[in-house]
Short mmCIF file of N, CA, C and O in Angstrom, two decimals:
data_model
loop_
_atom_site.label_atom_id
_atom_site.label_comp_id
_atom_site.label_asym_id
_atom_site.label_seq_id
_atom_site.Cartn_x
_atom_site.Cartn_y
_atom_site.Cartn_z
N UNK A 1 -148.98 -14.10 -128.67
CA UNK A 1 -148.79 -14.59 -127.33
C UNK A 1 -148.05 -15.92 -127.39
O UNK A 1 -148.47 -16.74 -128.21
N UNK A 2 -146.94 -16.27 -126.59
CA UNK A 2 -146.31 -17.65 -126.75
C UNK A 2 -147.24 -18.49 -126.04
O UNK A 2 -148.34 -18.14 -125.60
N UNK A 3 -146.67 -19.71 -125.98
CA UNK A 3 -147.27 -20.92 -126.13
C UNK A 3 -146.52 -21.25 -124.25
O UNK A 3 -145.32 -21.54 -124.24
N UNK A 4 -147.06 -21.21 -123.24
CA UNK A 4 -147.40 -21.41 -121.49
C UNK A 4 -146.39 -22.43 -121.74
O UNK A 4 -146.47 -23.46 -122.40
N UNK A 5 -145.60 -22.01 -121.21
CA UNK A 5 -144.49 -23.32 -120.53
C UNK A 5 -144.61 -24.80 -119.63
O UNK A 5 -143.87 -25.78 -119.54
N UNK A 6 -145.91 -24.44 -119.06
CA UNK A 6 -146.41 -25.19 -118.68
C UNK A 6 -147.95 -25.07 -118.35
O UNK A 6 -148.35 -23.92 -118.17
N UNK A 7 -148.89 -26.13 -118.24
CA UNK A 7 -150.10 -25.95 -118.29
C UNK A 7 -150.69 -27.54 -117.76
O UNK A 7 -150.61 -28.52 -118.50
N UNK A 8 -151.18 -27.59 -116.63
CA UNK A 8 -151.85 -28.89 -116.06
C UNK A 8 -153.68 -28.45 -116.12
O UNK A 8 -153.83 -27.30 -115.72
N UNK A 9 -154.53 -28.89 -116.38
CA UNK A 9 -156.16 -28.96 -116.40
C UNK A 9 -156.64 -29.86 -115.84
O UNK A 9 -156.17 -30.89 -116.34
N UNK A 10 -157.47 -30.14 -114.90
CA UNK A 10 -158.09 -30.10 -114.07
C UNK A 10 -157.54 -31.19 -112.73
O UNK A 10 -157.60 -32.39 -112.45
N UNK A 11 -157.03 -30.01 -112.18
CA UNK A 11 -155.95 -30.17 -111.29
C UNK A 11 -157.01 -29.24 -109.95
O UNK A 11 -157.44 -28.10 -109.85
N UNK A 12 -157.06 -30.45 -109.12
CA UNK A 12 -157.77 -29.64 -107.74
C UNK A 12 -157.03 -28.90 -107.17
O UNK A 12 -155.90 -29.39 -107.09
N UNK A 13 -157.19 -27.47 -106.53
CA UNK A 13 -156.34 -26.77 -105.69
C UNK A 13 -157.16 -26.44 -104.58
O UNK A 13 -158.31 -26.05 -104.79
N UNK A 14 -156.63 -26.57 -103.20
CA UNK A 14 -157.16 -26.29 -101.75
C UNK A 14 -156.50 -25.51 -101.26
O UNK A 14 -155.49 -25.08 -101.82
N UNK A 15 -156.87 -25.14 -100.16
CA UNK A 15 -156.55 -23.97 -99.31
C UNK A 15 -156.43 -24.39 -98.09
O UNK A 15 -157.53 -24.82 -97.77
N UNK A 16 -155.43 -24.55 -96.92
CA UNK A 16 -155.68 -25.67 -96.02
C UNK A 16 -157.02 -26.74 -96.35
O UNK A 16 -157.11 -27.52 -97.29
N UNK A 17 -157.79 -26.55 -95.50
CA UNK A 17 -158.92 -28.03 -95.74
C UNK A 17 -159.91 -27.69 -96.55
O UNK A 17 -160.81 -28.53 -96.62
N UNK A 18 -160.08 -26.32 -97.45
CA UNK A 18 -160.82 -25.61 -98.48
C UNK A 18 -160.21 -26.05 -99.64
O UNK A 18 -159.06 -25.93 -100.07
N UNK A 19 -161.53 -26.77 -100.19
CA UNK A 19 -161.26 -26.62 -101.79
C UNK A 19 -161.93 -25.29 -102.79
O UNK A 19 -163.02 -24.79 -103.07
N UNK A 20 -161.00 -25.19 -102.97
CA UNK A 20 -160.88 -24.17 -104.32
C UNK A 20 -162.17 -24.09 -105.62
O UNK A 20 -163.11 -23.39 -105.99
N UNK A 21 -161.32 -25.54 -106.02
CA UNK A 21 -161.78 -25.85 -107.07
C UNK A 21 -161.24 -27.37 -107.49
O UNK A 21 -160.10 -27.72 -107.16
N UNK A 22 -162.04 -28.16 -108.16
CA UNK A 22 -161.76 -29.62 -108.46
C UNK A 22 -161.45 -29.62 -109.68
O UNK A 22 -161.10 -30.76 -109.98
N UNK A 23 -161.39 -28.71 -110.84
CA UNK A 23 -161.26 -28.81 -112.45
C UNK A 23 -160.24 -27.85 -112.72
O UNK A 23 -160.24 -27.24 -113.79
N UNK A 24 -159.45 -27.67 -111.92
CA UNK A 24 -158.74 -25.81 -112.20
C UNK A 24 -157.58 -25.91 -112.89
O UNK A 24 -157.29 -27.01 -113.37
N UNK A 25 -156.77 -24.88 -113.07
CA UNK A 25 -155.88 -24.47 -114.22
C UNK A 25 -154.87 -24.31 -113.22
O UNK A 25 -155.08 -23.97 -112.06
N UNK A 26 -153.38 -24.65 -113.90
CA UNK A 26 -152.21 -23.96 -113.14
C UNK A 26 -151.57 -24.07 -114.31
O UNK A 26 -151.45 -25.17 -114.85
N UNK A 27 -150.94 -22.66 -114.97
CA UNK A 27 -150.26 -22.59 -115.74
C UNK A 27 -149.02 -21.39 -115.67
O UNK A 27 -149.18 -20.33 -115.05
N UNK A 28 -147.81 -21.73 -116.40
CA UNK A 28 -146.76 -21.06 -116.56
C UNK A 28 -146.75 -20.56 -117.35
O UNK A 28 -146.81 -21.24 -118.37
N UNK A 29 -146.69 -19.08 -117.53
CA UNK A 29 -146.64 -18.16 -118.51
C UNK A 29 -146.16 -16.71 -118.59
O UNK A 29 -146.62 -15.78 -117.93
N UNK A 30 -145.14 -16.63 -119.50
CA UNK A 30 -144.25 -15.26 -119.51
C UNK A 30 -143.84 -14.86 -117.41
O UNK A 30 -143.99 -13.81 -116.78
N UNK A 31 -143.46 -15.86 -117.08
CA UNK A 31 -142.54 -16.20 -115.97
C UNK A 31 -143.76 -15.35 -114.65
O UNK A 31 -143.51 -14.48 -113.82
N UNK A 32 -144.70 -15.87 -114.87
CA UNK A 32 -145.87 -15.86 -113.58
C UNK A 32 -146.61 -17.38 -113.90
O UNK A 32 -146.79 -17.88 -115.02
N UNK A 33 -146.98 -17.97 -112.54
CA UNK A 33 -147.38 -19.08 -112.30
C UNK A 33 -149.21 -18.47 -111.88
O UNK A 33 -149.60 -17.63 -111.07
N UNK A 34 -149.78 -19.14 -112.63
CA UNK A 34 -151.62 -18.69 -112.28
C UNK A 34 -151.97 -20.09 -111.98
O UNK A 34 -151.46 -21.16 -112.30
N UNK A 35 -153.23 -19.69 -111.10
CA UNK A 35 -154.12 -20.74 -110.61
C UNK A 35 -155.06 -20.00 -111.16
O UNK A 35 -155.14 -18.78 -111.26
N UNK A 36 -155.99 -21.08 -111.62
CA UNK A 36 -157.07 -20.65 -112.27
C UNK A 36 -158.41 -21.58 -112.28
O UNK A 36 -158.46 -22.59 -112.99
N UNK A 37 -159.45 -21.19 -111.48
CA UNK A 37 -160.32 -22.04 -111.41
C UNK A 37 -161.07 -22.79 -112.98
O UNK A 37 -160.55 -22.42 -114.03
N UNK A 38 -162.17 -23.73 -113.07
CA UNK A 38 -162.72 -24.50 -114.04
C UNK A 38 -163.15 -23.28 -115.11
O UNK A 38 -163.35 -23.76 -116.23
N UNK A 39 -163.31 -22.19 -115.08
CA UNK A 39 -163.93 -21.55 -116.07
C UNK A 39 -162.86 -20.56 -116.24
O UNK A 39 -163.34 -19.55 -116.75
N UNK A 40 -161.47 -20.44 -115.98
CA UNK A 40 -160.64 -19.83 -116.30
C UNK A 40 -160.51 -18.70 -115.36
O UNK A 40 -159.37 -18.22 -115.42
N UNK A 41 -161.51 -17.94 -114.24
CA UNK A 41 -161.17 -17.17 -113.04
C UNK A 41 -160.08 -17.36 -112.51
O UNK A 41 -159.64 -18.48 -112.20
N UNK A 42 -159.33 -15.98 -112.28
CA UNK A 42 -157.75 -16.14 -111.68
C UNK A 42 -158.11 -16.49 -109.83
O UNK A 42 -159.05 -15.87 -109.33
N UNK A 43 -157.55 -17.17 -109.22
CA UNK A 43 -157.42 -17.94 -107.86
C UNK A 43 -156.58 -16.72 -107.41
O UNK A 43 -156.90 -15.74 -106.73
N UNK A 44 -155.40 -17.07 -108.01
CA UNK A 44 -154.12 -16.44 -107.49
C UNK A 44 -153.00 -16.52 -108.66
O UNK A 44 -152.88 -17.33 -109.57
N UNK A 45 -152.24 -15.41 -108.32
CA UNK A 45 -150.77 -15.35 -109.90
C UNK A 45 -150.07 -14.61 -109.38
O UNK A 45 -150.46 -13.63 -108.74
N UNK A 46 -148.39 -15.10 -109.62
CA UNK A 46 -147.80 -14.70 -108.83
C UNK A 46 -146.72 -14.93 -109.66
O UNK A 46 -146.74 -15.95 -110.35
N UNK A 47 -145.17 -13.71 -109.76
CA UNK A 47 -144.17 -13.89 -110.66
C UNK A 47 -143.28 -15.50 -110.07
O UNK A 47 -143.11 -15.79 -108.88
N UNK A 48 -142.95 -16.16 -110.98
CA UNK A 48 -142.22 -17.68 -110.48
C UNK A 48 -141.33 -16.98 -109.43
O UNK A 48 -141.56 -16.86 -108.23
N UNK A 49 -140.68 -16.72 -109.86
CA UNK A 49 -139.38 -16.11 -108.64
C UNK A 49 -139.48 -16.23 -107.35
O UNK A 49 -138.69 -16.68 -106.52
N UNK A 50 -141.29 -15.45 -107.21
CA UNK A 50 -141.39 -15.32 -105.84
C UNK A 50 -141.91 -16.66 -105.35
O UNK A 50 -141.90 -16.89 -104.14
N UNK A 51 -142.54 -17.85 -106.50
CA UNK A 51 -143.28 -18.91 -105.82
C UNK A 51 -142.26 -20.39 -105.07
O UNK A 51 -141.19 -20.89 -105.40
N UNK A 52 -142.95 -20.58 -104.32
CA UNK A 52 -141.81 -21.83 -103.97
C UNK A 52 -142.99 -23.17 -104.28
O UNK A 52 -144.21 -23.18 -104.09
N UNK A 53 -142.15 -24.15 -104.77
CA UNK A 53 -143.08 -25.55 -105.02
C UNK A 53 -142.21 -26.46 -104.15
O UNK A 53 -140.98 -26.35 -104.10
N UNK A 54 -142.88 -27.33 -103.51
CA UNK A 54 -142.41 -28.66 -103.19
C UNK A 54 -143.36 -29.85 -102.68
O UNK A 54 -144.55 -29.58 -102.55
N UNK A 55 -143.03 -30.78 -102.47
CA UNK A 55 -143.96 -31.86 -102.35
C UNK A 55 -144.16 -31.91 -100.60
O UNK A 55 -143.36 -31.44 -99.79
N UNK A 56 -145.38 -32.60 -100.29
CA UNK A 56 -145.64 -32.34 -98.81
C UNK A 56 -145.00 -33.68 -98.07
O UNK A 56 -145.23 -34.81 -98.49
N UNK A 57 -144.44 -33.49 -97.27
CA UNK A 57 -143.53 -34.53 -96.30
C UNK A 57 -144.12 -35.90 -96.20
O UNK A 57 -143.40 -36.89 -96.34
N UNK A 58 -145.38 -36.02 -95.96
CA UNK A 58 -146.56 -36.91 -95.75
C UNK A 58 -147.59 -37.46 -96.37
O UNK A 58 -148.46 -38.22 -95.95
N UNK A 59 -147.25 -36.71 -98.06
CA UNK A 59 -148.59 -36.76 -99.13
C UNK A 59 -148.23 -38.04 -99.99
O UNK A 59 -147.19 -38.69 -99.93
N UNK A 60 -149.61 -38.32 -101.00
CA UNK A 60 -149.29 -38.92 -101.67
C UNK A 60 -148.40 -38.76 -102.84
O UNK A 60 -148.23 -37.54 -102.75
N UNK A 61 -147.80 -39.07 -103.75
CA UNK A 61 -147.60 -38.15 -104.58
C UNK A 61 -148.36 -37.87 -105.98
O UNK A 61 -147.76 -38.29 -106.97
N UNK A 62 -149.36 -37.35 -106.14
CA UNK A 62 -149.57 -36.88 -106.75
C UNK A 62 -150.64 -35.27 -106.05
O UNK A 62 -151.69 -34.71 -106.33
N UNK A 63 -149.29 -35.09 -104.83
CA UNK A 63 -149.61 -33.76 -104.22
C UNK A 63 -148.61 -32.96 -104.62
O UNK A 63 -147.51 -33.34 -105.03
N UNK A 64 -149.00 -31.78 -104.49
CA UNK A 64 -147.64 -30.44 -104.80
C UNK A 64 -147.86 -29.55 -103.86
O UNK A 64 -149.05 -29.71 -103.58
N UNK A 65 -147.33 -28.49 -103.05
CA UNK A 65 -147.79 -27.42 -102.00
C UNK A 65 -147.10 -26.48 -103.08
O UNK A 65 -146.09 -26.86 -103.68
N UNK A 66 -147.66 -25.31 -103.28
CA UNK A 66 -147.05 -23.90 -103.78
C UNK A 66 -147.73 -22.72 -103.06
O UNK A 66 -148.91 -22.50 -102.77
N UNK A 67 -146.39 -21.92 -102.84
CA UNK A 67 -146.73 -20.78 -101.78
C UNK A 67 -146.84 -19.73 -102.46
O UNK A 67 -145.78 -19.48 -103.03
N UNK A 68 -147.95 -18.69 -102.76
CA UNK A 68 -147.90 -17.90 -103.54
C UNK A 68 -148.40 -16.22 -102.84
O UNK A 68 -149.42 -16.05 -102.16
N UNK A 69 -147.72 -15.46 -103.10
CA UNK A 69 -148.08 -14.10 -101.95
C UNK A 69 -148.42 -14.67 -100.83
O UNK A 69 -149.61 -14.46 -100.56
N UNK A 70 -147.67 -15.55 -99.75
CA UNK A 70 -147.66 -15.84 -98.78
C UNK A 70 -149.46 -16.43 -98.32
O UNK A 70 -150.31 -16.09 -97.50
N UNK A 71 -149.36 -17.33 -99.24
CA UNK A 71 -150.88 -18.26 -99.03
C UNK A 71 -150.17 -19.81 -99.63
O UNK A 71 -149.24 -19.93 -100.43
N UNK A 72 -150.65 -20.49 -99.19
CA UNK A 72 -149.98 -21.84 -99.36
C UNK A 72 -151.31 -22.75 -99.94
O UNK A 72 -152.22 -23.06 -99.17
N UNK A 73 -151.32 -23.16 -101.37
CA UNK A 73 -152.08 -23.71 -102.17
C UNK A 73 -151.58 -25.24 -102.06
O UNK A 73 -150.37 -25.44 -102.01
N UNK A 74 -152.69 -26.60 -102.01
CA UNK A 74 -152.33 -27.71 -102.08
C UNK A 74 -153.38 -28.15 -103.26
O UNK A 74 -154.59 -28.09 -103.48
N UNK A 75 -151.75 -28.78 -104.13
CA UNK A 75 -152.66 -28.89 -105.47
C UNK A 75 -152.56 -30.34 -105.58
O UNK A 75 -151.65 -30.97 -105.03
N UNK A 76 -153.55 -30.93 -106.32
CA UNK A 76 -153.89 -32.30 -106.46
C UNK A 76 -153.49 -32.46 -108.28
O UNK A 76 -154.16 -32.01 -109.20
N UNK A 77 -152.21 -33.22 -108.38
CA UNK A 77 -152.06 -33.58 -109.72
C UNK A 77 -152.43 -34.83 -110.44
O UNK A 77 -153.52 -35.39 -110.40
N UNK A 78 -151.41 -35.16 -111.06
CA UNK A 78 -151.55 -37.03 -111.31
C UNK A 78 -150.10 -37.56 -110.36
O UNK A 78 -149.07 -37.09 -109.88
N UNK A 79 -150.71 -38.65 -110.46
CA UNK A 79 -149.38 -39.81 -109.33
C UNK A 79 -148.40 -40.00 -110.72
O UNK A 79 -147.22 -40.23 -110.46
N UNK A 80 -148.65 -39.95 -111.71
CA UNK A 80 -148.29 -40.20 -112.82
C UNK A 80 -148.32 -39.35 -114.23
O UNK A 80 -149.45 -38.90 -114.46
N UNK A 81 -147.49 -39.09 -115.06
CA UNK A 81 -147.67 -38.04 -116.50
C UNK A 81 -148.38 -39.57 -117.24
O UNK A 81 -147.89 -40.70 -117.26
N UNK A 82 -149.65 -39.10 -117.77
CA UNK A 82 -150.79 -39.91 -118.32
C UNK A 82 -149.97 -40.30 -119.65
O UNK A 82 -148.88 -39.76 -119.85
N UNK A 83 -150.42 -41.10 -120.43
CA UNK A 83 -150.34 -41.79 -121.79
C UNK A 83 -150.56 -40.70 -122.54
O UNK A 83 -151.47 -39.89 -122.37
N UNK A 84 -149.67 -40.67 -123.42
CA UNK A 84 -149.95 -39.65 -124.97
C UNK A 84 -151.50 -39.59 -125.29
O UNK A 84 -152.22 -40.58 -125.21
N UNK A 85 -151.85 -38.57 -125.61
CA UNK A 85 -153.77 -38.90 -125.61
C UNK A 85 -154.62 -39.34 -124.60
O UNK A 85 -155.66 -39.79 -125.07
N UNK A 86 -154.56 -39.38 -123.66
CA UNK A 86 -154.98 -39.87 -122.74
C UNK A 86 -155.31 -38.97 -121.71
O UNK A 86 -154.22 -38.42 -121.55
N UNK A 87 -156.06 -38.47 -120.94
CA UNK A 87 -157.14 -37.27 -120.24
C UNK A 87 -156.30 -37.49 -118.93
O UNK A 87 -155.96 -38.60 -118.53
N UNK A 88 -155.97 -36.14 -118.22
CA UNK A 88 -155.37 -36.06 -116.99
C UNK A 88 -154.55 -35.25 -116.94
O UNK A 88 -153.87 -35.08 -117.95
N UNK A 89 -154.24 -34.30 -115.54
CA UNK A 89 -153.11 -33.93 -115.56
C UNK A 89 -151.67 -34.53 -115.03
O UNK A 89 -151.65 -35.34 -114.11
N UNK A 90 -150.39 -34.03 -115.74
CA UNK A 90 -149.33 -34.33 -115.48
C UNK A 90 -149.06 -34.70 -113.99
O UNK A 90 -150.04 -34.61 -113.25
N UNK A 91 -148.02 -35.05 -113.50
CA UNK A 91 -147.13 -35.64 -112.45
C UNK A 91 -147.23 -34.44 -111.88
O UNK A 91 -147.22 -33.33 -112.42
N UNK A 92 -147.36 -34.82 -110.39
CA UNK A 92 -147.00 -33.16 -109.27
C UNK A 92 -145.59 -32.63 -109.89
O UNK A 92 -145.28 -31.58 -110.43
N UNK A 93 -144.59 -34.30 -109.44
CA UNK A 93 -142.54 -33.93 -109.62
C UNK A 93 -143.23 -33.13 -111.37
O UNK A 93 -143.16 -31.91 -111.41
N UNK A 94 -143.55 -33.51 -112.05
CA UNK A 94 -143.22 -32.22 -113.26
C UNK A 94 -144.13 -30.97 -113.12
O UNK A 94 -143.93 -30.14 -114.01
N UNK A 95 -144.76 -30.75 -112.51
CA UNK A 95 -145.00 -28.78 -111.82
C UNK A 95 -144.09 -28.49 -111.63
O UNK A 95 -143.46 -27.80 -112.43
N UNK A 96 -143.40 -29.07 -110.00
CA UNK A 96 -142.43 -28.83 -109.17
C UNK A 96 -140.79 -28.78 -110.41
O UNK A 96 -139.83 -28.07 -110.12
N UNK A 97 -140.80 -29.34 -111.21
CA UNK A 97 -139.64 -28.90 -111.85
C UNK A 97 -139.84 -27.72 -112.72
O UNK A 97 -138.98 -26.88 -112.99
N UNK A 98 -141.15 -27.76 -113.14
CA UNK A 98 -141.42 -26.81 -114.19
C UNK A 98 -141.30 -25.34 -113.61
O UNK A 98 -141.28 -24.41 -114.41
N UNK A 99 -141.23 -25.11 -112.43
CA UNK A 99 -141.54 -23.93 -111.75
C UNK A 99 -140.29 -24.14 -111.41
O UNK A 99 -139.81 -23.20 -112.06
N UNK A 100 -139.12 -24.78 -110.76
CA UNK A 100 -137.94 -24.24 -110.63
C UNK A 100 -137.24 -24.23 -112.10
O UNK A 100 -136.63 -23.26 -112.56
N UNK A 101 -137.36 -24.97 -112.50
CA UNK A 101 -137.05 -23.95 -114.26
C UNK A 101 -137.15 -22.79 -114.80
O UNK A 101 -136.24 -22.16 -115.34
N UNK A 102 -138.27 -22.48 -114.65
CA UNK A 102 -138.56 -21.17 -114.89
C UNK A 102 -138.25 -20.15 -114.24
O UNK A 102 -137.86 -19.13 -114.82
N UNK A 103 -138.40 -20.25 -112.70
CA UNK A 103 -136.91 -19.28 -112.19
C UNK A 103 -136.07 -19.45 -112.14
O UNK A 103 -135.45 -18.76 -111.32
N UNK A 104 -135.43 -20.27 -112.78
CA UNK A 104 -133.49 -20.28 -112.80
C UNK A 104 -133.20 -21.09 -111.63
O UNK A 104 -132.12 -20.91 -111.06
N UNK A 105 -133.85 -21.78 -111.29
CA UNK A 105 -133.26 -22.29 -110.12
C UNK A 105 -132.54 -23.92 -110.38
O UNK A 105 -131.92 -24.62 -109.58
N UNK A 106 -132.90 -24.16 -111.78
CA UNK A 106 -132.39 -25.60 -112.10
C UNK A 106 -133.58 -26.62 -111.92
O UNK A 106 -134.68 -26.30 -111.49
N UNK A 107 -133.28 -27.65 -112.24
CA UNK A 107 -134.75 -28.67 -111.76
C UNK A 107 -134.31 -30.51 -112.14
O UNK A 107 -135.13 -31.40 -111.91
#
């Protein structure tokens, strides 16, 4: 199995004003994007192609919105990509590129 193109841990994901989950998984792999709650349960997965990422007009940033089979997930990242060794997930802007990468869309 290759090695997820991308992979953020414990990254909150909501559902309009529903949280999901506060510890969850979003990872890129063999060109489908998964949400995945704290114990690894699939949320939602969906081929990149079809997902759209972008940041919310009004958020802080370390928000991301991704629309996946027509459900709109608001994920809570870092404001910041953490220190080498250092506990956290990555920057929302690096999801949001990592997912137009992966469909060809440039980033």
């Amino acid at each position: 199995m290759a090695e997820p193109e991308f992979t953020a841990k414990g990254v909150r994901i909501g559902k309009r004003l529903r949280s999901l989950t506060r510890a969850g998984q979003v990872r890129i792999n063999d060109g489908r994007l998964e949400l995945l709650t704290s114990y690894g349960s699939e949320i939602d997965s969906a081929p990149v192609r079809a997902v759209r990422a972008s940041k919310p007009w009004f958020g802080p940033d370390d928000k991301a919105l991704a629309d996946l089979n027509g459900k709109r997930y608001l994920l809570t990242l870092g404001e910041r990509d953490p220190a080498p060794g250092e506990p956290g997930p990555p920057a929302a802007r690096r999801f949001i590129e990592a997912v137009r990468r992966a469909a060809g869309r440039g980033g």
